[in-house]
């Protein structure tokens, strides 16, 4: 697999999103030889691939960036919730400031890796046939590296344009005056629907589960607003590690029934007015744990949404009287005019619970009521093989020659959500059983990323060159995650958080539900004990 000329590195980082770029910068400045391999044609991670109409962050601007003062001082987002193109410009700015590109190989997909235990190195092969040797492999492949396309009969016969949101053409798709169909109403679906509706001749939305979307409260940021916001940046960044989801706000310190009805309602109103993820993650602390508390939150959301939809039958599909699953246990999207879209004459909502998709024809989508929905453009907003897909898609062979696909077949196995037994000298960031999908992306990139950097430093200081998680530690971490999960309402939804969107994938909560502070505490405790749960050599 390797040749005389194989390059040798201290660290190979896979992925050039927030996490991978952070690793590159930190490790390089500590004197490691590091390279990043990135399969996309540019840096930015998901913001390279997800350039569909309306793609936009759901984390507000102050926290959707690195916390380094020399970076944020010189950068200004023009909107509170920036769009994909502005996020890309931000990455270019970071690249320029930190001179990252010289150590990044774009259009380079890592296809395979195997561990050479004698040399204590990973031998890593890229899609173009080249290989490198690296002492450590840091997987920063994110949670959305592998788009999921459902197995719809005859999908390939569609004669119009058909694209997955996570593989959107870089030069865009013209939807103006076209008949557009969108399958899926998850976070990407909501964004593409509200953006496309004004321009499309006709828009057909195929909805399986309504999104419990929340008001974004978008606003532009002028120079004065920027100045004001920046006064609080340092404080906001410092808060991140102390809150459940790595933001600068957290759940209220009591439950929904600890206050009288009118006070509860007033708190919901206030959160709704402030918008963003606040009605989800700054609400009562039992909303994601207690079904009755959750029901109050659902009822509030439902009534707010229904006020905005003219046709009661459509309103019932978008915000059903009886919740299909608890509020907030599936990822809510942030919306700007999503519900008003359904009052437009050119928009039709097809409820897949009533009429399922039977097959695709060259002309469109046929549903089980026999109708053919004629389309020019078909958008697959069908999500991802989330959280594990980036790892299982690569043929990484550890000490037992098993791949992640083999080891995770019966369920994910990790220690601290960052390493797996049988895969020495390999760490992953924003991956399974870590806060990942429950945590703000840049926060995890930095805080989980720091832990990995400190670990490599510890090994170097102590003359060690091999680290591997133990099975016992994995079992303990798995039990801890399962115990936390059992106390939540997450298992009650068929969600990608639970691996339920991909047929055959084990049903389990893929992200760590104990909150970022507890997670960091556990990671730091392990480090203080000389990397408890790992064997070092
Ligand atoms: C549409 C969308 C919107 C989102 N909005 C938000 C938000 O508002 N707030 C938030 O906190 N999070 C959001 N997220 C989550 C998002 O993943 C994180 O914010 C952040 O991008 C994570 O950074 P990362 O570096 O860990 O991973 P990513 O940004 O996912 O980057 C991973 C990179 O790894 C590369 N890669 C994968 N496999 C390979 C391989 N085999 N070889 C080489 N390269 C590979 C990919 O091409 C990709 O560039 C969103 C995700 C999506 C899909």
PDB file of C-alpha atoms and ligand atoms in Angstrom, residues 14-20 37-40 44-47 49-50 52 57-59 64 108-110 140-145 188 331 384 394 430 439-442, ligand 1:
ATOM      1  CA  UNK A  14      -9.607  14.664   7.465  1.00  0.00           C
ATOM      2  CA  UNK A  15     -12.070  17.445   6.638  1.00  0.00           C
ATOM      3  CA  UNK A  16     -11.658  21.215   6.239  1.00  0.00           C
ATOM      4  CA  UNK A  17     -14.662  22.510   8.155  1.00  0.00           C
ATOM      5  CA  UNK A  18     -14.564  24.364  11.472  1.00  0.00           C
ATOM      6  CA  UNK A  19     -13.091  21.342  13.274  1.00  0.00           C
ATOM      7  CA  UNK A  20     -10.411  20.389  10.768  1.00  0.00           C
ATOM      8  CA  UNK A  37      -7.299  16.213   3.224  1.00  0.00           C
ATOM      9  CA  UNK A  38     -10.663  17.551   2.094  1.00  0.00           C
ATOM     10  CA  UNK A  39     -12.918  15.880  -0.430  1.00  0.00           C
ATOM     11  CA  UNK A  40     -14.682  19.118  -1.377  1.00  0.00           C
ATOM     12  CA  UNK A  44     -15.780  25.403   4.806  1.00  0.00           C
ATOM     13  CA  UNK A  45     -17.073  21.886   5.452  1.00  0.00           C
ATOM     14  CA  UNK A  46     -20.831  21.608   5.053  1.00  0.00           C
ATOM     15  CA  UNK A  47     -20.957  25.154   3.651  1.00  0.00           C
ATOM     16  CA  UNK A  49     -21.687  21.244  -0.172  1.00  0.00           C
ATOM     17  CA  UNK A  50     -24.905  22.811   1.128  1.00  0.00           C
ATOM     18  CA  UNK A  52     -28.934  25.180  -1.969  1.00  0.00           C
ATOM     19  CA  UNK A  57     -27.020  29.143   9.631  1.00  0.00           C
ATOM     20  CA  UNK A  58     -29.362  28.577  12.551  1.00  0.00           C
ATOM     21  CA  UNK A  59     -26.768  29.737  15.075  1.00  0.00           C
ATOM     22  CA  UNK A  64     -21.007  30.918  14.394  1.00  0.00           C
ATOM     23  CA  UNK A 108      -8.841  14.735  -1.950  1.00  0.00           C
ATOM     24  CA  UNK A 109     -11.157  12.180  -0.460  1.00  0.00           C
ATOM     25  CA  UNK A 110      -9.707   9.806   2.103  1.00  0.00           C
ATOM     26  CA  UNK A 140     -13.130  15.991  11.295  1.00  0.00           C
ATOM     27  CA  UNK A 141     -15.668  14.623   8.865  1.00  0.00           C
ATOM     28  CA  UNK A 142     -18.606  16.288  10.631  1.00  0.00           C
ATOM     29  CA  UNK A 143     -22.100  14.871  11.009  1.00  0.00           C
ATOM     30  CA  UNK A 144     -23.374  15.498   7.502  1.00  0.00           C
ATOM     31  CA  UNK A 145     -20.702  14.013   5.261  1.00  0.00           C
ATOM     32  CA  UNK A 188     -32.760  21.984   4.772  1.00  0.00           C
ATOM     33  CA  UNK A 331     -34.186  19.183  15.154  1.00  0.00           C
ATOM     34  CA  UNK A 384     -27.903  12.482   5.918  1.00  0.00           C
ATOM     35  CA  UNK A 394     -14.284   5.238   4.767  1.00  0.00           C
ATOM     36  CA  UNK A 430     -18.225  16.210  16.391  1.00  0.00           C
ATOM     37  CA  UNK A 439     -23.898  21.438  20.234  1.00  0.00           C
ATOM     38  CA  UNK A 440     -23.076  24.566  18.311  1.00  0.00           C
ATOM     39  CA  UNK A 441     -20.590  23.530  15.608  1.00  0.00           C
ATOM     40  CA  UNK A 442     -17.756  26.024  16.180  1.00  0.00           C
TER      41      UNK A 442
HETATM   42  C1  LIG B   1     -27.290  22.565   6.134  1.00  0.00           C
HETATM   43  C2  LIG B   1     -26.655  22.546   7.464  1.00  0.00           C
HETATM   44  C3  LIG B   1     -26.808  23.632   8.302  1.00  0.00           C
HETATM   45  C4  LIG B   1     -26.196  23.644   9.547  1.00  0.00           C
HETATM   46  N1  LIG B   1     -26.380  24.730  10.372  1.00  0.00           N
HETATM   47  C5  LIG B   1     -25.789  24.735  11.585  1.00  0.00           C
HETATM   48  C6  LIG B   1     -25.960  25.820  12.478  1.00  0.00           C
HETATM   49  O1  LIG B   1     -26.634  26.779  12.204  1.00  0.00           O
HETATM   50  N2  LIG B   1     -25.346  25.777  13.677  1.00  0.00           N
HETATM   51  C7  LIG B   1     -24.569  24.725  14.047  1.00  0.00           C
HETATM   52  O2  LIG B   1     -24.007  24.754  15.143  1.00  0.00           O
HETATM   53  N3  LIG B   1     -24.409  23.693  13.228  1.00  0.00           N
HETATM   54  C8  LIG B   1     -24.993  23.665  12.018  1.00  0.00           C
HETATM   55  N4  LIG B   1     -24.813  22.589  11.206  1.00  0.00           N
HETATM   56  C9  LIG B   1     -23.914  21.521  11.653  1.00  0.00           C
HETATM   57  C10 LIG B   1     -22.520  21.733  11.048  1.00  0.00           C
HETATM   58  O3  LIG B   1     -22.089  20.485  10.663  1.00  0.00           O
HETATM   59  C11 LIG B   1     -21.560  22.377  12.026  1.00  0.00           C
HETATM   60  O4  LIG B   1     -21.969  23.686  12.316  1.00  0.00           O
HETATM   61  C12 LIG B   1     -20.124  22.513  11.489  1.00  0.00           C
HETATM   62  O5  LIG B   1     -20.109  22.664  10.108  1.00  0.00           O
HETATM   63  C13 LIG B   1     -19.304  21.318  11.879  1.00  0.00           C
HETATM   64  O6  LIG B   1     -17.994  21.490  11.420  1.00  0.00           O
HETATM   65  P1  LIG B   1     -17.074  20.231  11.180  1.00  0.00           P
HETATM   66  O7  LIG B   1     -15.753  20.759  10.781  1.00  0.00           O
HETATM   67  O8  LIG B   1     -17.123  19.343  12.369  1.00  0.00           O
HETATM   68  O9  LIG B   1     -17.759  19.407  10.013  1.00  0.00           O
HETATM   69  P2  LIG B   1     -18.208  19.784   8.543  1.00  0.00           P
HETATM   70  O10 LIG B   1     -18.473  21.211   8.373  1.00  0.00           O
HETATM   71  O11 LIG B   1     -19.302  18.841   8.216  1.00  0.00           O
HETATM   72  O12 LIG B   1     -16.933  19.432   7.662  1.00  0.00           O
HETATM   73  C14 LIG B   1     -16.549  18.107   7.420  1.00  0.00           C
HETATM   74  C15 LIG B   1     -15.698  18.062   6.180  1.00  0.00           C
HETATM   75  O13 LIG B   1     -15.138  16.761   6.063  1.00  0.00           O
HETATM   76  C16 LIG B   1     -15.055  16.447   4.701  1.00  0.00           C
HETATM   77  N5  LIG B   1     -14.953  15.000   4.562  1.00  0.00           N
HETATM   78  C17 LIG B   1     -15.846  14.065   4.968  1.00  0.00           C
HETATM   79  N6  LIG B   1     -15.406  12.833   4.650  1.00  0.00           N
HETATM   80  C18 LIG B   1     -14.215  12.999   4.032  1.00  0.00           C
HETATM   81  C19 LIG B   1     -13.268  12.094   3.468  1.00  0.00           C
HETATM   82  N7  LIG B   1     -13.468  10.783   3.496  1.00  0.00           N
HETATM   83  N8  LIG B   1     -12.135  12.593   2.930  1.00  0.00           N
HETATM   84  C20 LIG B   1     -11.912  13.942   2.904  1.00  0.00           C
HETATM   85  N9  LIG B   1     -12.783  14.839   3.404  1.00  0.00           N
HETATM   86  C21 LIG B   1     -13.918  14.369   3.975  1.00  0.00           C
HETATM   87  C22 LIG B   1     -16.342  17.007   4.124  1.00  0.00           C
HETATM   88  O14 LIG B   1     -16.245  17.201   2.743  1.00  0.00           O
HETATM   89  C23 LIG B   1     -16.485  18.296   4.912  1.00  0.00           C
HETATM   90  O15 LIG B   1     -15.944  19.361   4.203  1.00  0.00           O
HETATM   91  C24 LIG B   1     -25.430  22.541   9.957  1.00  0.00           C
HETATM   92  C25 LIG B   1     -25.301  21.421   9.126  1.00  0.00           C
HETATM   93  C26 LIG B   1     -25.906  21.427   7.901  1.00  0.00           C
HETATM   94  C27 LIG B   1     -25.742  20.216   7.026  1.00  0.00           C
END
